[in-house]
Amino acid sequence: LPVTSGYASLSLDGQATKFSLSSGGARSFAFYGPWYEQMHGSGSCQQSFFGCYFCPRENPCDDILLRRKWRVLYGRDEFYNYVEHSVTLGIGNHMVKDFKFGLVVGHSGGYGQFPIPILGLSLGRANIPETFLEQLLRQQVIDTLSYSIYASPAGDGITGILTLEDSVPTSVTYIGFSRKRSRLSDGKISASLSPLDLFDSHSTKLRIHHDNADTEPAIVDAGAS
């Protein structure tokens, strides 16, 4: 799948929708059109960069607000409420029937107050709906719960190709995690950031060193670009 600035497109019942990729989250959901236009005005779905999903006549969802609602927190104070709906998923050259996808029917908080459709690529757990990758595995579209993103070296965000079920080893150096107690980690899972180099959006390595600065703890966010 092509990825542009961290966004990828899928088809839900023939309706193209863009999603923000999240390697740290396991939930996937699109905007439910009637809810989105109720919140942002008539015709706002056509103006949205992401697009919306409207239940077609052959796949109705008149009971959508009566279905079980899932609530998920992103960041400190951004909440999404969504329900599940079975669609025909268009992904690459595949059309996958009876694919359950989340439809957002409520949102609050967050930066700028505008929601973003999310495609979660992380592994799931027992108390949440079956994930995007788990459904593809069960329907034999992929053989393994793995993926790779081959990104171009420059530009804002991640632009490149998302390849599902790809786990080919690369020459990239891996940074190990540890529970070793230290002044910073206090027994929590941690990783040393000393092997990391920082680059700007033009792929230029940042070379300014602050040897006299105090050491500070940092959080590794696998879902950010």
Tab-separated table of C-alpha atoms in Angstrom:
chain	number	residue	atom	x	y	z
A	1	LEU	CA	0.000	0.000	0.000
A	2	PRO	CA	1.346	3.473	-0.806
A	3	VAL	CA	1.910	5.661	2.255
A	4	THR	CA	2.033	9.452	1.979
A	5	SER	CA	3.011	11.546	5.010
A	6	GLY	CA	1.874	8.727	7.290
A	7	TYR	CA	-1.500	8.165	5.591
A	8	ALA	CA	-2.745	5.175	3.592
A	9	SER	CA	-5.964	4.638	1.605
A	10	LEU	CA	-8.399	1.744	1.834
A	11	SER	CA	-11.776	1.064	0.250
A	12	LEU	CA	-14.818	0.299	2.440
A	13	ASP	CA	-17.741	-0.928	0.328
A	14	GLY	CA	-16.166	0.909	-2.598
A	15	GLN	CA	-15.753	4.182	-0.678
A	16	ALA	CA	-12.168	5.448	-0.555
A	17	THR	CA	-10.999	6.552	2.884
A	18	LYS	CA	-7.604	7.717	4.135
A	19	PHE	CA	-6.216	6.561	7.470
A	20	SER	CA	-3.409	7.594	9.762
A	21	LEU	CA	-1.149	4.587	10.354
A	22	SER	CA	-0.599	3.663	13.997
A	23	SER	CA	2.024	1.051	14.816
A	24	GLY	CA	1.305	1.517	18.521
A	25	GLY	CA	-2.483	1.026	18.384
A	26	ALA	CA	-4.619	-2.007	17.587
A	27	ARG	CA	-7.921	-0.264	16.766
A	28	SER	CA	-9.055	0.714	13.277
A	29	PHE	CA	-11.932	3.042	12.479
A	30	ALA	CA	-13.262	5.426	9.833
A	31	PHE	CA	-15.632	8.377	10.116
A	32	TYR	CA	-19.319	7.437	10.085
A	33	GLY	CA	-20.642	9.946	7.549
A	34	PRO	CA	-23.981	10.955	9.157
A	35	TRP	CA	-22.273	11.543	12.528
A	36	TYR	CA	-19.430	13.530	10.960
A	37	GLU	CA	-21.767	15.787	9.004
A	38	GLN	CA	-23.957	16.290	12.055
A	39	MET	CA	-20.863	17.533	13.904
A	40	HIS	CA	-19.222	19.544	11.109
A	41	GLY	CA	-22.040	20.487	8.756
A	42	SER	CA	-23.712	19.192	5.620
A	43	GLY	CA	-21.213	18.356	2.876
A	44	SER	CA	-18.263	18.308	5.288
A	45	CYS	CA	-17.406	14.734	4.338
A	46	GLN	CA	-16.719	15.802	0.760
A	47	GLN	CA	-14.443	18.530	2.068
A	48	SER	CA	-12.636	16.221	4.485
A	49	PHE	CA	-9.128	15.102	3.523
A	50	PHE	CA	-9.926	11.658	4.931
A	51	GLY	CA	-13.428	11.063	3.594
A	52	CYS	CA	-16.316	9.310	5.350
A	53	TYR	CA	-18.211	6.044	5.183
A	54	PHE	CA	-21.946	5.976	4.419
A	55	CYS	CA	-23.775	2.658	4.699
A	56	PRO	CA	-24.972	1.722	1.184
A	57	ARG	CA	-28.443	0.397	0.474
A	58	GLU	CA	-27.107	-3.139	0.024
A	59	ASN	CA	-25.297	-3.000	3.380
A	60	PRO	CA	-27.589	-0.967	5.696
A	61	CYS	CA	-26.812	0.044	9.258
A	62	ASP	CA	-30.082	1.502	10.545
A	63	ASP	CA	-29.347	0.033	13.984
A	64	ILE	CA	-25.846	1.499	14.216
A	65	LEU	CA	-26.503	3.662	17.271
A	66	LEU	CA	-27.947	0.634	19.098
A	67	ARG	CA	-24.805	-1.438	18.648
A	68	ARG	CA	-22.139	-1.941	21.272
A	69	LYS	CA	-19.946	1.145	21.535
A	70	TRP	CA	-16.216	0.868	22.104
A	71	ARG	CA	-14.387	3.735	23.799
A	72	VAL	CA	-10.662	4.257	23.402
A	73	LEU	CA	-8.275	6.894	24.743
A	74	TYR	CA	-5.479	8.384	22.648
A	75	GLY	CA	-2.879	10.562	24.296
A	76	ARG	CA	-3.898	12.349	27.453
A	77	ASP	CA	-7.467	13.421	26.777
A	78	GLU	CA	-8.662	12.382	23.297
A	79	PHE	CA	-11.495	9.856	23.258
A	80	TYR	CA	-13.077	7.996	20.333
A	81	ASN	CA	-16.388	6.133	20.502
A	82	TYR	CA	-16.959	3.671	17.680
A	83	VAL	CA	-19.102	0.715	16.648
A	84	GLU	CA	-18.316	-2.176	14.356
A	85	HIS	CA	-19.774	-2.697	10.894
A	86	SER	CA	-19.110	-5.494	8.374
A	87	VAL	CA	-17.890	-4.162	5.032
A	88	THR	CA	-16.152	-5.343	1.896
A	89	LEU	CA	-12.574	-4.177	2.342
A	90	GLY	CA	-10.560	-3.179	-0.695
A	91	ILE	CA	-6.839	-3.458	-0.003
A	92	GLY	CA	-4.321	-3.597	-2.826
A	93	ASN	CA	-5.597	-6.190	-5.314
A	94	HIS	CA	-7.786	-7.942	-2.733
A	95	MET	CA	-11.478	-7.551	-1.962
A	96	VAL	CA	-12.186	-9.004	1.488
A	97	LYS	CA	-15.840	-9.601	2.378
A	98	ASP	CA	-17.328	-9.636	5.891
A	99	PHE	CA	-14.524	-7.489	7.268
A	100	LYS	CA	-15.407	-5.724	10.513
A	101	PHE	CA	-14.329	-2.105	10.649
A	102	GLY	CA	-14.890	0.549	13.277
A	103	LEU	CA	-17.077	3.582	12.541
A	104	VAL	CA	-16.598	6.648	14.732
A	105	VAL	CA	-19.840	7.883	16.311
A	106	GLY	CA	-18.324	10.086	19.015
A	107	HIS	CA	-15.162	12.080	19.674
A	108	SER	CA	-13.945	14.509	22.314
A	109	GLY	CA	-10.730	16.254	23.289
A	110	GLY	CA	-7.485	16.081	21.383
A	111	TYR	CA	-5.356	18.690	19.668
A	112	GLY	CA	-7.432	20.975	17.465
A	113	GLN	CA	-10.641	19.101	18.351
A	114	PHE	CA	-10.714	17.285	14.986
A	115	PRO	CA	-10.705	13.461	14.874
A	116	ILE	CA	-8.508	11.358	12.581
A	117	PRO	CA	-9.385	7.927	11.115
A	118	ILE	CA	-6.851	5.398	12.389
A	119	LEU	CA	-5.514	2.137	10.958
A	120	GLY	CA	-4.044	0.175	13.874
A	121	LEU	CA	-1.215	-2.197	12.976
A	122	SER	CA	-0.359	-3.400	16.471
A	123	LEU	CA	-1.150	-6.797	17.972
A	124	GLY	CA	-4.465	-7.069	19.770
A	125	ARG	CA	-5.579	-8.504	23.077
A	126	ALA	CA	-8.523	-10.492	24.386
A	127	ASN	CA	-10.749	-7.596	25.474
A	128	ILE	CA	-10.827	-5.570	22.229
A	129	PRO	CA	-12.247	-6.336	18.763
A	130	GLU	CA	-10.259	-8.500	16.365
A	131	THR	CA	-7.581	-6.307	14.808
A	132	PHE	CA	-6.973	-5.334	11.190
A	133	LEU	CA	-4.059	-7.750	10.772
A	134	GLU	CA	-5.774	-10.557	12.713
A	135	GLN	CA	-8.789	-10.422	10.387
A	136	LEU	CA	-6.561	-10.510	7.305
A	137	LEU	CA	-4.754	-13.524	8.762
A	138	ARG	CA	-8.009	-15.358	9.573
A	139	GLN	CA	-9.320	-14.719	6.052
A	140	GLN	CA	-6.018	-16.010	4.601
A	141	VAL	CA	-5.118	-12.733	2.908
A	142	ILE	CA	-1.798	-12.757	4.795
A	143	ASP	CA	0.163	-15.599	6.407
A	144	THR	CA	1.849	-13.804	9.293
A	145	LEU	CA	1.066	-10.940	11.662
A	146	SER	CA	3.886	-8.759	10.381
A	147	TYR	CA	4.515	-5.757	8.170
A	148	SER	CA	7.249	-3.418	6.981
A	149	ILE	CA	7.248	0.216	5.937
A	150	TYR	CA	9.872	1.151	3.357
A	151	ALA	CA	10.113	4.911	3.684
A	152	SER	CA	11.846	7.499	1.526
A	153	PRO	CA	14.772	9.169	3.304
A	154	ALA	CA	13.480	12.761	3.220
A	155	GLY	CA	10.320	14.731	3.801
A	156	ASP	CA	7.851	15.390	6.572
A	157	GLY	CA	6.180	12.300	8.002
A	158	ILE	CA	6.570	8.823	6.513
A	159	THR	CA	6.206	8.394	2.746
A	160	GLY	CA	6.842	5.041	1.108
A	161	ILE	CA	5.269	1.582	0.880
A	162	LEU	CA	3.470	-0.444	3.551
A	163	THR	CA	4.038	-4.164	2.911
A	164	LEU	CA	1.905	-6.582	4.932
A	165	GLU	CA	3.207	-9.958	6.175
A	166	ASP	CA	6.741	-8.764	5.413
A	167	SER	CA	9.356	-9.638	8.025
A	168	VAL	CA	12.557	-9.702	5.960
A	169	PRO	CA	15.531	-8.918	8.226
A	170	THR	CA	17.370	-5.709	7.465
A	171	SER	CA	20.805	-4.357	8.270
A	172	VAL	CA	19.332	-1.860	10.728
A	173	THR	CA	20.855	-2.030	14.210
A	174	TYR	CA	18.357	-3.101	16.844
A	175	ILE	CA	18.144	-1.467	20.258
A	176	GLY	CA	17.459	-3.913	23.058
A	177	PHE	CA	14.994	-3.382	25.903
A	178	SER	CA	15.839	-4.170	29.488
A	179	ARG	CA	14.343	-4.201	33.000
A	180	LYS	CA	17.708	-3.462	34.602
A	181	ARG	CA	17.254	-0.954	37.415
A	182	SER	CA	18.855	2.410	36.967
A	183	ARG	CA	18.386	5.988	38.131
A	184	LEU	CA	16.154	6.662	35.110
A	185	SER	CA	14.208	3.476	34.471
A	186	ASP	CA	13.414	2.401	38.059
A	187	GLY	CA	12.856	-1.180	36.940
A	188	LYS	CA	10.487	-0.326	34.073
A	189	ILE	CA	11.087	-1.614	30.552
A	190	SER	CA	13.606	0.786	29.045
A	191	ALA	CA	16.033	1.212	26.170
A	192	SER	CA	19.286	3.106	25.866
A	193	LEU	CA	18.924	5.961	23.384
A	194	SER	CA	22.671	6.541	23.000
A	195	PRO	CA	22.860	4.589	19.674
A	196	LEU	CA	20.247	6.868	18.106
A	197	ASP	CA	21.069	9.674	15.700
A	198	LEU	CA	18.708	12.591	15.081
A	199	PHE	CA	17.952	13.944	11.597
A	200	ASP	CA	15.928	16.895	10.371
A	201	SER	CA	13.228	16.706	7.671
A	202	HIS	CA	15.916	17.067	4.978
A	203	SER	CA	17.792	13.967	6.197
A	204	THR	CA	20.634	16.089	7.564
A	205	LYS	CA	22.184	14.636	10.704
A	206	LEU	CA	22.015	16.967	13.684
A	207	ARG	CA	25.561	17.400	14.992
A	208	ILE	CA	25.161	19.897	17.821
A	209	HIS	CA	26.212	18.251	21.081
A	210	HIS	CA	25.422	19.421	24.602
A	211	ASP	CA	27.918	17.482	26.671
A	212	ASN	CA	27.305	19.630	29.730
A	213	ALA	CA	23.550	19.084	29.756
A	214	ASP	CA	21.963	16.911	32.415
A	215	THR	CA	20.765	13.453	31.382
A	216	GLU	CA	17.000	13.320	31.034
A	217	PRO	CA	14.643	10.321	30.704
A	218	ALA	CA	12.888	9.906	27.367
A	219	ILE	CA	9.892	7.920	26.142
A	220	VAL	CA	10.151	5.659	23.091
A	221	ASP	CA	7.003	6.105	20.971
A	222	ALA	CA	6.849	3.384	18.321
A	223	GLY	CA	3.703	4.925	16.850
A	224	ALA	CA	5.126	8.335	16.024
A	225	SER	CA	7.019	9.460	12.963
